[in-house]
């Protein structure tokens, strides 16, 4: 059994896990973690999980009790160990303060030293080490580099040994080192691309042979296609702008050479409201047209004009796509939604009208048990234009 520490948009992270592992195998644990019943969980394929670990214990009781048990367990396990052990302690759900966790680590370090074992303790600035610190120290990636994820919810505290944090170096390289980027079409973060693909894919792993074909009809510079190729899909991408299709090609060539990937790729210039794509279309995942970017809240008139344009393009795309899909094909599409104000206590977003007319367009929205699929919003705190993820299936 694993515990997953959810990213900054927990509803999205939970939805991704539930789609991949199923509702029964996914149990939310407080607001920032989920328990996953599985014997394998590869964090590098998950966009919404920042750390994951194999559960080694479950406790009730106060922190001093738990701390004593931890020290005694690892003292027993590591006594006589030759070579240095690196240890990080990360507390979630207000299980203990950074100082309390540090103290536990120091007690263990001292007791181990008396028994001839050397321990390097990663200092805690906060109760939880950042995923950057965990990643750079390679915590969870070998037997001698251990991070304990200590997560409290209600009266229960779970302890897990991390199996790794998100590889932020590789994610950043995929995002920033690719030859072609374009601020005007937006910068889809690779992590969000992974979430979109996993939401569409659901419980497909392990990948059947031949690999399924994933379609992105608004491929832009190809972030989503890159992530899909890395996750094992053959990819079909189209965009109305020839320049974007050329950018996708260049970026994919770069990625395939760097990662020594071989996948089938089909790219073409095409208007998503009229284009006929190659078959098979096994999955559809895309970031659609988001309208013009805004750095400040636009006037109502301006917002309504952009909303109308986006609504027309995306509705026509969905209508065009519908007869080209096999029954049961799933789609996850990111569409725009606009923040009402930066002073709202709970952010409110104006959605596209089509969200309320999906049935008329021939689609049903998939529901999940643990995550609200009508509110799969991704927006940084300073962003006006949010991406709303729609998880759809054609109705027959
Ligand atoms: C938000 S961007 C997608 C960016 C993309 N995720 C990336 O990795 O760069 C939307 C893309 O939709 C394209 N687009 C706009 N209207 C379109 C249409 N009717 N058919 C196909 N593509 C369209 C734009 O050229 C743009 O590249």
Coordinates of C-alpha atoms and ligand atoms in Angstrom, one line a residue:
X1 CA 0.0 0.0 0.0
X2 CA 1.3 3.5 -0.9
X3 CA 0.7 7.0 0.2
X4 CA 0.7 9.8 -2.3
X5 CA 1.3 13.3 -1.3
X6 CA -0.9 15.5 -3.5
X7 CA 0.3 18.6 -5.3
X8 CA -0.9 22.1 -5.1
X9 CA -4.3 21.3 -6.8
X10 CA -5.4 18.4 -4.6
X11 CA -8.7 17.9 -6.5
X12 CA -6.8 17.4 -9.7
X13 CA -4.2 15.1 -8.1
X14 CA -6.9 13.0 -6.5
X15 CA -8.8 12.7 -9.8
X16 CA -5.7 11.5 -11.6
X17 CA -5.0 8.8 -9.0
X18 CA -8.6 7.7 -8.9
X19 CA -8.7 7.4 -12.7
X20 CA -5.4 5.4 -12.7
X21 CA -6.0 3.1 -9.8
X22 CA -9.8 3.0 -9.5
X23 CA -12.2 4.3 -6.9
X24 CA -11.8 1.4 -4.5
X25 CA -8.0 1.4 -4.5
X26 CA -7.9 5.2 -3.9
X27 CA -8.8 6.6 -0.5
X28 CA -8.3 10.3 0.4
X29 CA -6.3 10.6 3.6
X30 CA -7.0 14.2 4.8
X31 CA -6.8 17.0 2.3
X32 CA -3.3 16.5 1.0
X33 CA -2.7 12.8 0.7
X34 CA -4.3 9.6 -0.6
X35 CA -3.8 5.9 0.2
X36 CA -3.4 3.7 -2.9
X37 CA -3.8 0.0 -2.8
X38 CA -1.3 -1.2 -5.4
X39 CA 2.0 -3.0 -5.6
X40 CA 3.5 -0.6 -8.0
X41 CA 3.4 3.2 -8.2
X42 CA 5.8 5.1 -10.4
X43 CA 5.8 8.7 -9.3
X44 CA 7.5 9.9 -12.5
X45 CA 4.4 9.0 -14.5
X46 CA 2.1 11.1 -12.2
X47 CA 1.7 14.8 -12.8
X48 CA -0.3 15.6 -9.6
X49 CA 1.6 13.6 -6.9
X50 CA 4.7 15.3 -5.5
X51 CA 6.0 12.4 -3.3
X52 CA 5.0 8.8 -2.8
X53 CA 6.0 6.2 -0.3
X54 CA 5.4 2.6 0.8
X55 CA 3.5 2.5 4.0
X56 CA 5.4 0.9 6.8
X57 CA 3.3 1.7 9.9
X58 CA 0.1 3.2 11.2
X59 CA -0.2 4.7 14.7
X60 CA -2.6 6.5 17.0
X61 CA -1.2 8.4 19.9
X62 CA 0.8 11.6 20.4
X63 CA 3.9 12.7 18.6
X64 CA 6.3 11.9 21.5
X65 CA 5.0 8.3 21.5
X66 CA 5.3 7.9 17.7
X67 CA 8.7 9.5 17.8
X68 CA 10.0 7.0 20.4
X69 CA 8.7 4.1 18.3
X70 CA 10.3 5.5 15.2
X71 CA 13.7 5.9 16.9
X72 CA 13.6 2.4 18.3
X73 CA 12.5 0.8 15.0
X74 CA 15.2 2.5 12.9
X75 CA 17.8 2.0 15.6
X76 CA 17.2 -1.7 15.4
X77 CA 17.1 -1.7 11.6
X78 CA 20.2 0.4 11.0
X79 CA 22.5 -0.6 13.9
X80 CA 25.7 -2.1 12.5
X81 CA 25.0 -0.7 9.1
X82 CA 28.2 0.2 7.3
X83 CA 28.3 3.3 5.2
X84 CA 26.5 6.5 5.7
X85 CA 22.7 6.7 5.8
X86 CA 21.0 10.0 4.7
X87 CA 17.6 10.6 6.4
X88 CA 14.9 13.2 5.7
X89 CA 11.8 13.5 7.8
X90 CA 8.7 15.1 6.3
X91 CA 5.6 15.7 8.4
X92 CA 2.1 16.5 6.9
X93 CA -1.3 17.2 8.6
X94 CA 0.3 19.1 11.5
X95 CA 1.8 15.9 12.9
X96 CA 4.7 17.7 14.4
X97 CA 6.6 20.9 14.0
X98 CA 9.9 21.2 12.1
X99 CA 11.8 21.5 15.4
X100 CA 10.1 18.3 16.8
X101 CA 10.9 16.3 13.7
X102 CA 14.5 17.6 13.7
X103 CA 14.8 16.6 17.3
X104 CA 13.6 13.0 16.5
X105 CA 16.2 12.8 13.8
X106 CA 19.0 14.1 16.0
X107 CA 18.1 11.6 18.8
X108 CA 18.3 8.8 16.2
X109 CA 21.5 10.1 14.8
X110 CA 23.1 10.3 18.2
X111 CA 22.0 6.8 19.2
X112 CA 23.2 5.3 15.9
X113 CA 26.6 7.1 16.3
X114 CA 27.1 5.4 19.7
X115 CA 26.6 2.1 17.8
X116 CA 29.0 3.0 15.1
X117 CA 26.6 4.0 12.3
X118 CA 26.8 7.4 10.7
X119 CA 23.6 9.3 9.8
X120 CA 23.3 12.5 7.8
X121 CA 20.1 14.3 8.7
X122 CA 18.6 16.7 6.2
X123 CA 17.7 19.9 8.1
X124 CA 14.0 20.7 8.3
X125 CA 13.1 24.4 7.5
X126 CA 9.5 23.4 7.4
X127 CA 7.7 20.3 8.7
X128 CA 7.8 18.8 5.2
X129 CA 11.0 18.9 3.1
X130 CA 10.2 20.5 -0.3
X131 CA 10.1 18.1 -3.2
X132 CA 13.1 19.9 -4.6
X133 CA 15.2 19.1 -1.5
X134 CA 14.0 15.4 -1.6
X135 CA 14.8 15.2 -5.3
X136 CA 18.2 16.8 -5.1
X137 CA 19.2 14.5 -2.2
X138 CA 17.9 11.5 -4.1
X139 CA 15.8 10.6 -1.1
X140 CA 13.8 7.3 -1.6
X141 CA 16.0 6.3 -4.5
X142 CA 18.3 3.9 -2.7
X143 CA 18.4 1.9 0.6
X144 CA 20.7 4.5 2.2
X145 CA 18.8 7.6 1.2
X146 CA 15.6 7.4 3.2
X147 CA 12.8 9.9 3.6
X148 CA 10.0 9.2 6.0
X149 CA 6.6 10.6 5.1
X150 CA 4.8 11.1 8.3
X151 CA 1.2 12.0 7.6
X152 CA -1.5 12.6 10.2
X153 CA -5.3 12.7 9.6
X154 CA -7.6 12.8 12.6
X155 CA -6.3 10.4 15.2
X156 CA -4.3 8.3 12.7
X157 CA -0.7 8.8 11.7
X158 CA 0.8 6.9 8.8
X159 CA 4.5 6.4 8.2
X160 CA 5.8 5.6 4.8
X161 CA 9.2 5.2 3.3
X162 CA 9.4 7.5 0.3
X163 CA 10.0 5.8 -3.1
X164 CA 10.9 9.2 -4.6
X165 CA 9.8 12.7 -5.3
X166 CA 8.8 14.3 -8.6
X167 CA 11.9 14.6 -10.8
X168 CA 11.8 18.4 -11.1
X169 CA 15.1 18.6 -12.9
X170 CA 13.8 16.5 -15.8
X171 CA 10.4 18.2 -15.8
X172 CA 12.1 21.6 -16.0
X173 CA 14.4 20.4 -18.8
X174 CA 11.5 19.1 -20.8
X175 CA 9.8 22.4 -20.4
X176 CA 12.6 24.9 -20.8
X177 CA 15.3 23.2 -22.9
X178 CA 13.1 22.2 -25.8
X179 CA 14.1 24.1 -28.9
X180 CA 10.7 25.7 -29.5
X181 CA 8.5 27.6 -27.0
X182 CA 5.9 30.2 -27.6
X183 CA 4.6 32.4 -24.8
X184 CA 1.7 33.5 -27.0
X185 CA 0.0 30.0 -27.2
X186 CA 0.7 29.6 -23.5
X187 CA 3.0 27.3 -21.6
X188 CA 1.3 24.1 -20.6
X189 CA 3.3 22.7 -17.6
X190 CA 4.5 19.2 -18.4
X191 CA 3.0 18.1 -15.0
X192 CA -0.4 19.3 -16.1
X193 CA 0.0 17.6 -19.4
X194 CA 0.7 14.3 -17.6
X195 CA -2.5 14.8 -15.5
X196 CA -4.6 15.4 -18.6
X197 CA -3.2 12.3 -20.3
X198 CA -3.7 10.1 -17.2
X199 CA -7.2 11.4 -16.7
X200 CA -8.0 10.3 -20.2
X201 CA -6.2 7.0 -20.0
X202 CA -7.7 5.7 -16.8
X203 CA -6.8 2.2 -15.8
X204 CA -5.0 1.3 -19.0
X205 CA -1.6 0.3 -17.7
X206 CA 0.3 -1.9 -18.5
X207 CA 0.2 -0.5 -22.1
X208 CA -1.1 -3.0 -24.5
X209 CA 0.8 -3.7 -27.7
X210 CA 0.6 -2.1 -30.2
X211 CA 0.6 1.2 -28.3
X212 CA -2.6 3.1 -28.4
X213 CA -2.9 6.3 -30.4
X214 CA -3.4 9.6 -28.5
X215 CA -4.8 12.6 -30.4
X216 CA -4.1 16.2 -29.6
X217 CA -6.1 18.4 -32.1
X218 CA -4.7 21.7 -30.7
X219 CA -1.1 20.6 -30.4
X220 CA 0.7 24.0 -30.4
X221 CA 4.3 23.5 -29.5
X222 CA 3.7 19.8 -28.6
X223 CA 4.0 19.7 -24.7
X224 CA 1.2 17.2 -24.5
X225 CA 2.4 15.1 -27.3
X226 CA 5.9 15.0 -25.7
X227 CA 4.5 13.7 -22.4
X228 CA 2.2 11.2 -24.2
X229 CA 5.2 9.8 -26.1
X230 CA 7.1 9.5 -22.8
X231 CA 4.1 7.7 -21.3
X232 CA 4.2 5.2 -24.1
X233 CA 1.6 6.4 -26.7
X234 CA 1.7 6.8 -30.4
X235 CA 0.8 10.3 -31.1
X236 CA -1.3 12.3 -33.6
X237 CA -1.2 16.1 -33.4
X238 CA -2.9 18.8 -35.4
X239 CA -3.0 22.5 -35.2
X240 CA -4.5 25.2 -37.4
X241 CA -1.2 27.1 -37.6
X242 CA 1.6 25.5 -39.8
X243 CA 4.2 27.2 -37.6
X244 CA 2.9 25.3 -34.5
X245 CA 3.0 22.0 -36.3
X246 CA 6.6 22.7 -37.3
X247 CA 7.4 23.6 -33.7
X248 CA 5.8 20.3 -32.4
X249 CA 7.9 18.4 -35.0
X250 CA 11.1 20.1 -33.8
X251 CA 10.4 19.6 -30.2
X252 CA 9.5 15.9 -30.7
X253 CA 12.7 15.3 -32.7
X254 CA 14.7 16.8 -29.8
X255 CA 12.9 14.7 -27.2
X256 CA 13.1 11.5 -29.2
X257 CA 16.9 12.0 -29.7
X258 CA 17.4 12.9 -26.0
X259 CA 15.4 10.0 -24.6
X260 CA 16.1 7.5 -27.4
X261 CA 12.3 7.1 -28.0
X262 CA 10.7 5.4 -30.9
X263 CA 7.0 6.0 -31.3
X264 CA 4.7 6.5 -34.3
X265 CA 4.0 10.1 -34.9
X266 CA 1.5 11.8 -37.2
X267 CA 1.4 15.6 -37.4
X268 CA -0.7 17.7 -39.8
X269 CA -2.0 21.2 -40.2
X270 CA -5.8 21.2 -39.6
X271 CA -8.7 23.2 -38.3
X272 CA -10.1 21.1 -35.4
X273 CA -13.6 22.3 -36.3
X274 CA -13.6 20.6 -39.7
X275 CA -10.6 18.2 -39.8
X276 CA -10.9 14.4 -40.4
X277 CA -8.2 12.7 -38.3
X278 CA -6.5 9.3 -38.9
X279 CA -8.0 6.3 -37.2
X280 CA -7.6 4.8 -34.7
X281 CA -8.2 7.5 -32.1
X282 CA -7.9 5.6 -28.9
X283 CA -7.6 8.7 -26.6
X284 CA -8.1 12.4 -26.9
X285 CA -6.2 14.8 -24.8
X286 CA -5.6 18.5 -25.4
X287 CA -5.3 22.0 -24.3
X288 CA -7.8 23.8 -26.6
X289 CA -7.8 27.4 -27.7
X290 CA -7.7 29.5 -24.5
X291 CA -8.3 32.9 -26.1
X292 CA -6.0 35.8 -25.5
X293 CA -3.9 35.9 -22.3
X294 CA -4.8 38.5 -19.7
X295 CA -2.5 39.8 -17.0
X296 CA -5.3 41.7 -15.2
X297 CA -9.0 41.0 -14.8
X298 CA -10.6 42.1 -18.2
X299 CA -13.7 44.2 -18.5
X300 CA -16.9 42.2 -18.7
X301 CA -17.4 43.2 -22.3
X302 CA -13.9 42.0 -23.3
X303 CA -14.2 38.8 -21.3
X304 CA -17.6 38.0 -22.9
X305 CA -16.2 38.6 -26.4
X306 CA -13.3 36.2 -25.8
X307 CA -15.6 33.7 -24.0
X308 CA -17.9 33.7 -27.1
X309 CA -15.0 33.1 -29.5
X310 CA -13.6 30.2 -27.5
X311 CA -17.1 28.7 -26.9
X312 CA -17.7 28.7 -30.7
X313 CA -14.4 27.1 -31.6
X314 CA -14.5 24.4 -28.9
X315 CA -18.2 23.5 -29.4
X316 CA -17.6 23.1 -33.2
X317 CA -14.5 21.0 -32.4
X318 CA -16.5 18.7 -30.2
X319 CA -19.3 18.4 -32.8
X320 CA -16.8 17.6 -35.5
X321 CA -14.9 15.1 -33.4
X322 CA -18.0 13.2 -32.2
X323 CA -18.8 11.1 -35.3
X324 CA -15.1 10.2 -35.6
X325 CA -15.0 8.5 -32.1
X326 CA -15.6 4.9 -31.2
X327 CA -18.1 4.4 -28.3
X328 CA -16.3 4.4 -25.0
X329 CA -13.4 6.6 -26.1
X330 CA -12.5 9.1 -23.4
X331 CA -11.4 12.7 -23.8
X332 CA -9.8 15.1 -21.4
X333 CA -9.7 18.6 -22.7
X334 CA -8.5 21.7 -21.1
X335 CA -10.7 24.7 -21.8
X336 CA -10.5 28.3 -20.5
X337 CA -12.3 29.8 -17.5
X338 CA -11.8 33.4 -16.3
X339 CA -11.1 34.5 -12.8
X340 CA -13.8 37.0 -11.5
X341 CA -11.5 38.8 -9.1
X342 CA -8.3 38.5 -7.2
X343 CA -10.0 39.5 -3.9
X344 CA -12.5 36.6 -3.8
X345 CA -11.9 34.5 -0.7
X346 CA -12.8 31.4 -2.6
X347 CA -11.8 31.9 -6.3
X348 CA -14.7 32.0 -8.7
X349 CA -14.2 31.4 -12.4
X350 CA -16.6 32.2 -15.3
X351 CA -16.9 29.0 -17.3
X352 CA -17.6 28.5 -21.0
X353 CA -21.4 28.2 -21.7
X354 CA -20.7 24.8 -23.4
X355 CA -20.0 23.3 -20.0
X356 CA -23.8 23.4 -19.4
X357 CA -24.6 22.0 -22.9
X358 CA -22.4 18.9 -23.1
X359 CA -25.3 16.6 -23.7
X360 CA -26.5 18.6 -26.7
X361 CA -23.0 18.4 -28.1
X362 CA -23.2 14.6 -27.7
X363 CA -21.0 14.0 -24.6
X364 CA -21.4 13.0 -21.0
X365 CA -19.1 14.1 -18.3
X366 CA -17.5 11.3 -16.3
X367 CA -18.0 11.3 -12.6
X368 CA -15.6 10.2 -10.0
X369 CA -16.2 9.2 -6.4
X370 CA -13.4 11.1 -4.6
X371 CA -12.9 14.1 -6.8
X372 CA -15.4 16.6 -8.2
X373 CA -15.1 16.4 -12.0
X374 CA -17.2 19.5 -12.5
X375 CA -14.5 21.6 -10.8
X376 CA -11.2 20.3 -12.2
X377 CA -9.6 23.8 -12.3
X378 CA -5.9 24.5 -12.7
X379 CA -4.8 28.1 -12.0
X380 CA -1.8 29.6 -10.3
X381 CA -2.7 32.3 -7.8
X382 CA -1.7 35.1 -10.1
X383 CA -3.4 33.7 -13.3
X384 CA -6.6 35.2 -14.8
X385 CA -7.2 32.5 -17.3
X386 CA -7.6 29.1 -15.6
X387 CA -7.6 25.8 -17.4
X388 CA -10.7 23.8 -16.7
X389 CA -10.4 20.1 -17.4
X390 CA -13.4 18.3 -18.9
X391 CA -13.4 14.5 -18.7
X392 CA -15.8 13.4 -21.4
X393 CA -17.2 10.4 -23.3
X394 CA -19.3 10.5 -26.4
X395 CA -23.0 9.5 -25.8
X396 CA -24.6 7.2 -28.3
Ligands
LIG1 C1 -3.4 26.9 -25.9 S1 -2.6 26.5 -27.3 C2 -2.1 24.9 -27.0 C3 -0.7 24.9 -26.6 C4 -0.1 23.5 -26.5 N1 -0.6 22.7 -25.4 C5 1.4 23.6 -26.4 O1 2.0 22.6 -25.9 O2 2.0 24.5 -26.9 C6 -3.9 26.3 -28.4 C7 -3.5 26.0 -29.8 O3 -4.7 25.9 -30.6 C8 -4.5 26.3 -31.9 N2 -5.8 26.6 -32.5 C9 -6.6 27.6 -32.4 N3 -7.7 27.5 -33.1 C10 -7.6 26.2 -33.7 C11 -8.5 25.5 -34.5 N4 -9.7 25.9 -34.9 N5 -8.1 24.3 -34.9 C12 -6.9 23.8 -34.5 N6 -6.0 24.5 -33.7 C13 -6.4 25.7 -33.3 C14 -3.5 27.5 -31.8 O4 -2.8 27.7 -32.9 C15 -2.7 27.0 -30.6 O5 -1.5 26.4 -31.0

